[in-house]
Backbone as a chain_set.jsonl record, in Angstrom:
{"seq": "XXXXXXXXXXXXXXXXXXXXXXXXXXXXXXXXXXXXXXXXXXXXXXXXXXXXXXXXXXXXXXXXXXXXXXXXXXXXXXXXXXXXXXXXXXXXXXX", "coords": {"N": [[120.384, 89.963, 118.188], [120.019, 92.745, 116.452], [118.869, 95.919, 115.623], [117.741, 97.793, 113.92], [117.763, 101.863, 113.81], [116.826, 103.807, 111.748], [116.158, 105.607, 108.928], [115.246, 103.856, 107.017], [113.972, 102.143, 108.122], [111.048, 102.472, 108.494], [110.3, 102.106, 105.287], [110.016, 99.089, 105.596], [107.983, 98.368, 107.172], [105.104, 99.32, 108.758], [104.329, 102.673, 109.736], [106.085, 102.628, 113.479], [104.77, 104.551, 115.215], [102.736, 105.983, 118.1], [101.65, 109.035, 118.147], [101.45, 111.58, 115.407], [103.603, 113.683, 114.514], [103.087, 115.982, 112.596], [99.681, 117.529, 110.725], [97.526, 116.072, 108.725], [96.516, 116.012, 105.369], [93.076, 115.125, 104.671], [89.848, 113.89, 103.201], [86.481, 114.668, 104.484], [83.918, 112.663, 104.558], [80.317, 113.019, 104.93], [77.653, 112.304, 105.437], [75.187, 112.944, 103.948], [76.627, 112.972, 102.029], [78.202, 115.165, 101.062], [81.546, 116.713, 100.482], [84.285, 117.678, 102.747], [87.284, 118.765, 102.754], [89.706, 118.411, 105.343], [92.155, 119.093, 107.977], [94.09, 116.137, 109.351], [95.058, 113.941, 112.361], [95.853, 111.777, 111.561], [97.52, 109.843, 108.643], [95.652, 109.413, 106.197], [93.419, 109.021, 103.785], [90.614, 108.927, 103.143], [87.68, 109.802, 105.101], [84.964, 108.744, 106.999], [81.743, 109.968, 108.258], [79.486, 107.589, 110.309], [76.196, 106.499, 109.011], [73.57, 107.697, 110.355], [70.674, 105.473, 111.196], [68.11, 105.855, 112.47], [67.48, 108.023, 111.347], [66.728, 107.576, 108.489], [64.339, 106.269, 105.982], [61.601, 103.584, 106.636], [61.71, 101.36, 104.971], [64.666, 101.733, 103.608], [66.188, 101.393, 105.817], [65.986, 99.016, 106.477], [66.547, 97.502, 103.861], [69.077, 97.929, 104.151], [70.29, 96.827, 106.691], [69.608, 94.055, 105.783], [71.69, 94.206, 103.844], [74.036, 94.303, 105.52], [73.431, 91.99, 107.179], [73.408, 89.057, 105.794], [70.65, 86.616, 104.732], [70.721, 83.067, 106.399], [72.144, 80.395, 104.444], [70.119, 78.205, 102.91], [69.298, 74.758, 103.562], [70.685, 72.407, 101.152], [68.783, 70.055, 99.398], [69.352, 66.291, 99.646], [70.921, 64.788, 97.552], [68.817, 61.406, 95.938], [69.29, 57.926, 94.928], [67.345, 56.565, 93.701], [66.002, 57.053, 90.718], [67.947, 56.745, 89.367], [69.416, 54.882, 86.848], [71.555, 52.546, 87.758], [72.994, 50.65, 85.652], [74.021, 51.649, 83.157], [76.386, 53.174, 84.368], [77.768, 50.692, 84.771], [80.426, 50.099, 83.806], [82.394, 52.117, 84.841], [82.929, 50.346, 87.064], [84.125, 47.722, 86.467], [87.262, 46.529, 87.095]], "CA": [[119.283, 90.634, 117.53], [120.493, 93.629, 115.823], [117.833, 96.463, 115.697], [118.271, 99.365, 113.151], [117.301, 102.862, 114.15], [117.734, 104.836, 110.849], [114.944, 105.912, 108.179], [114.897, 102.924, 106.073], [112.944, 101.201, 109.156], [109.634, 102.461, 107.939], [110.24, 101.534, 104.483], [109.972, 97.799, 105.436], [106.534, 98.085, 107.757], [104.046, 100.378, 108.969], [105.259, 103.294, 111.301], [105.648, 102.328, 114.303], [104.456, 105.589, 116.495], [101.099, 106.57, 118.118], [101.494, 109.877, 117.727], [102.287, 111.594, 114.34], [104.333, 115.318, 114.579], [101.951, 116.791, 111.818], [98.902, 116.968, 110.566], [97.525, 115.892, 107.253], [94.723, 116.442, 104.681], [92.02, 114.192, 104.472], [88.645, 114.165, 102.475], [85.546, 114.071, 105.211], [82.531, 112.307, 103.857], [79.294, 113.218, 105.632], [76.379, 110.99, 105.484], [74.182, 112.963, 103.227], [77.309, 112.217, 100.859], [78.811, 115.931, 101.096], [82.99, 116.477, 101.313], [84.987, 118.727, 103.448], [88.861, 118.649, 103.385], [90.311, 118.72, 107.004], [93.858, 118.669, 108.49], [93.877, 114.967, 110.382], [96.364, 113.491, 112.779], [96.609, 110.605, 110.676], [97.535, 109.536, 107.293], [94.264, 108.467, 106.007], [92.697, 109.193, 102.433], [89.112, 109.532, 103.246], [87.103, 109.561, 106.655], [83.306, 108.784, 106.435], [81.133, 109.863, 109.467], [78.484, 107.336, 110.527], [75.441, 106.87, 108.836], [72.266, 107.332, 111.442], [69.538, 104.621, 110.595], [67.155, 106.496, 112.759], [66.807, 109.269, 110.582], [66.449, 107.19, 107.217], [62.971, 105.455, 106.084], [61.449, 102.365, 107.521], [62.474, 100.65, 103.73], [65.598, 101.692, 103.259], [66.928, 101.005, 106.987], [65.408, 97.613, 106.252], [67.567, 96.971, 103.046], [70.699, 98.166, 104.826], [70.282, 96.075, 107.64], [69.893, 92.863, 104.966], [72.913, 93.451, 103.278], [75.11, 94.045, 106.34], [73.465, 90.81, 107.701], [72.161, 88.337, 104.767], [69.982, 85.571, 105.64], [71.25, 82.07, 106.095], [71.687, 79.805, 102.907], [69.133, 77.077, 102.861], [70.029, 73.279, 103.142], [70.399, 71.573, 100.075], [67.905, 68.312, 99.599], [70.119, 65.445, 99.039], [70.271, 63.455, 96.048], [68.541, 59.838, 96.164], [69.819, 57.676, 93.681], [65.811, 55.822, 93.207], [65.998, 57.413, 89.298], [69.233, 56.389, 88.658], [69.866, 53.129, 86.11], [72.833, 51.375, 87.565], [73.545, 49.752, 84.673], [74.928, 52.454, 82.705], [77.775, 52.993, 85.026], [78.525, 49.655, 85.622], [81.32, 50.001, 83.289], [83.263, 52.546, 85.412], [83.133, 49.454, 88.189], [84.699, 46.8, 86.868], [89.015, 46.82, 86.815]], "C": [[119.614, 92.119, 117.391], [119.091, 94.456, 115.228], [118.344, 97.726, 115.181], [117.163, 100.72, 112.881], [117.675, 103.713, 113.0], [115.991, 104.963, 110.177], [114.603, 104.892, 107.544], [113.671, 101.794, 106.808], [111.618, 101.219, 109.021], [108.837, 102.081, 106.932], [109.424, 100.308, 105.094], [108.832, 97.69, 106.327], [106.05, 99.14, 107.98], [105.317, 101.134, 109.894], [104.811, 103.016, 112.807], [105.96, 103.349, 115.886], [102.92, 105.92, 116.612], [100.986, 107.973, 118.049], [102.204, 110.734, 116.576], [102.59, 113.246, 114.721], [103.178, 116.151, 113.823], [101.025, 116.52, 111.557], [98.477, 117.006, 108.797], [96.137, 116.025, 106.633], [94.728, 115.446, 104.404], [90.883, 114.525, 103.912], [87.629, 113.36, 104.06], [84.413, 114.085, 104.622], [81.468, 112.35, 104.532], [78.002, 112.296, 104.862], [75.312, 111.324, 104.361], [75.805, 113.299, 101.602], [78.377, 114.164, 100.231], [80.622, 115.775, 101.646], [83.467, 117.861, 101.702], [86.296, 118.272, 102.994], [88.827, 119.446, 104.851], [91.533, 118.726, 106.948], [93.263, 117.65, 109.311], [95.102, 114.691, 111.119], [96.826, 112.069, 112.549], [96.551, 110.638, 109.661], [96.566, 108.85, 106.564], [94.035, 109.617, 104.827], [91.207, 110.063, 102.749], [88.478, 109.201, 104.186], [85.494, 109.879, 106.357], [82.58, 108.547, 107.675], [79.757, 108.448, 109.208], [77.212, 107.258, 110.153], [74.34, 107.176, 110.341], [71.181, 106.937, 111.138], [68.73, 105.203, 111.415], [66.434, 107.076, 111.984], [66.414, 108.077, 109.004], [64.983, 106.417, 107.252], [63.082, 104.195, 106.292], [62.525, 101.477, 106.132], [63.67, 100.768, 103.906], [66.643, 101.118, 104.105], [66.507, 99.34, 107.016], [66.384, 96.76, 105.557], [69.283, 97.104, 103.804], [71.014, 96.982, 105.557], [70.731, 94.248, 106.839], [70.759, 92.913, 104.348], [73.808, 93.675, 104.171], [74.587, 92.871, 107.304], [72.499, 90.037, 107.032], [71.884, 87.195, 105.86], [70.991, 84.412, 105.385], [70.714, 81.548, 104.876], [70.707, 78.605, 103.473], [69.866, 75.627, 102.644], [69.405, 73.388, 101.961], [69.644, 70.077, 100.452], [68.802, 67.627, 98.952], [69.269, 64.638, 98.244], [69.738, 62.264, 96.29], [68.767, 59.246, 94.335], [68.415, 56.526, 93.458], [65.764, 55.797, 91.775], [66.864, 56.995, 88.796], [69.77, 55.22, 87.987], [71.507, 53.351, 86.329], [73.763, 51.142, 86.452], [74.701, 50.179, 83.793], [75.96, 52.69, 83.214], [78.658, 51.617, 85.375], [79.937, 49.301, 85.183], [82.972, 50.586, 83.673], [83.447, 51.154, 87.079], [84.145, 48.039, 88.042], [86.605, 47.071, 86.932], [88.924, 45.857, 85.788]], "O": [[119.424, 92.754, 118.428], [118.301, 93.855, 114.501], [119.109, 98.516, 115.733], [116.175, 100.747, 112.148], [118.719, 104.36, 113.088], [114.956, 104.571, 110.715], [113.383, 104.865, 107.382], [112.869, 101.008, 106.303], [110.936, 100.24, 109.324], [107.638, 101.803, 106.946], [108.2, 100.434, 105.129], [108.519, 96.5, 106.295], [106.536, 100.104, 107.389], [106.379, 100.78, 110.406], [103.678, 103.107, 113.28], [106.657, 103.23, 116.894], [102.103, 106.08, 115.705], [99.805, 108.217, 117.803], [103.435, 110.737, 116.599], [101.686, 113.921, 115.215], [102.438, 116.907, 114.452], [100.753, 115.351, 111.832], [98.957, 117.716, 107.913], [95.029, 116.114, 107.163], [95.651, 114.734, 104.007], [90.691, 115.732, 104.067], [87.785, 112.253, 104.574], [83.847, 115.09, 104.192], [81.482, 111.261, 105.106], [77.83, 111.836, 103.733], [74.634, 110.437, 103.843], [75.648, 113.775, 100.478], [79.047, 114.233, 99.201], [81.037, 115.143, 102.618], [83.153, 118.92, 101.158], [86.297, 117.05, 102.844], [88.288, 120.461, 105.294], [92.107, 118.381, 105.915], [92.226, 117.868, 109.938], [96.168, 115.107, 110.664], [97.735, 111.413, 113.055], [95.66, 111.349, 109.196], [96.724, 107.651, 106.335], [94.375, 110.797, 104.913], [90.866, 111.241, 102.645], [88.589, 107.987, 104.356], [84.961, 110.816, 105.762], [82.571, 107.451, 108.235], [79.177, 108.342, 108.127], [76.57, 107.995, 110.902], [74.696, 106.625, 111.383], [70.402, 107.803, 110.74], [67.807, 105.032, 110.618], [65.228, 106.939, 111.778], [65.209, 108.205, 108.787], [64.504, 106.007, 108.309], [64.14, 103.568, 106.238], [63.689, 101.1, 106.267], [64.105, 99.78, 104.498], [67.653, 100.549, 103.689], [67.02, 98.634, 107.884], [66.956, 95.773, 106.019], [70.271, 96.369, 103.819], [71.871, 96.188, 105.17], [71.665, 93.504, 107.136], [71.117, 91.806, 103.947], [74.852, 93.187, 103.74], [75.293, 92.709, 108.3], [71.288, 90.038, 107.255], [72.333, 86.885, 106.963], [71.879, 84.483, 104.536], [69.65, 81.789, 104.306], [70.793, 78.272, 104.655], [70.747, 75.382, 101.82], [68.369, 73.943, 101.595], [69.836, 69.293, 101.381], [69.196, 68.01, 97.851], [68.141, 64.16, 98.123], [70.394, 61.807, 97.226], [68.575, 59.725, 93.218], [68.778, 55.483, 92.912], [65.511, 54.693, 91.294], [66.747, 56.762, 87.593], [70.609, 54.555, 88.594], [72.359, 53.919, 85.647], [74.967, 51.384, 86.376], [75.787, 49.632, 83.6], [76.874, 52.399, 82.443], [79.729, 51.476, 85.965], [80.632, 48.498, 85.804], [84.078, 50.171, 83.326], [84.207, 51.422, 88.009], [84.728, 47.441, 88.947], [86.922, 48.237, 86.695], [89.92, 45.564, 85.126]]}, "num_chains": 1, "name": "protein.A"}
């Protein structure tokens, strides 16, 4: 098992260090939807603090809540075949 220590090693997957030498600009998104640029110590695009459902109204913390957890789907009522004339199919039955 032949293990190559050169630059091309990052190419082919993520890097693999926990800490990075420099730091980098990032866009920080604040909750009431304002941006900062920062220097970060990771390679990341855009960093979006936390909303706080406290502060927002009863409604809206309501809707949030339902689309980060919808309701269950509802059984389906199975078919009964009571309505169904036979007869007409009987043609896919015989060989």
């Amino acid at each position: 098992a032949c293990v190559r220590r050169n630059s091309n090693r990052a190419a082919i997957s993520h890097l693999h260090r926990q800490l990075y030498g420099r730091l980098y600009p990032v866009l920080l998104v604040n909750t009431d939807g304002s941006t900062v640029r920062l220097r970060y110590r990771e390679p990341k695009r855009i960093l979006m603090l936390p909303l706080d459902s406290s502060t927002l109204p009863e409604a809206e913390r309501k809707a949030r809540l339902r689309r980060h957890f919808p309701s269950k789907r509802k059984a389906k009522e199975e078919e009964t075949f009571e309505g169904i004339d036979l007869d007409t199919y009987k043609k896919f039955w015989k060989k």
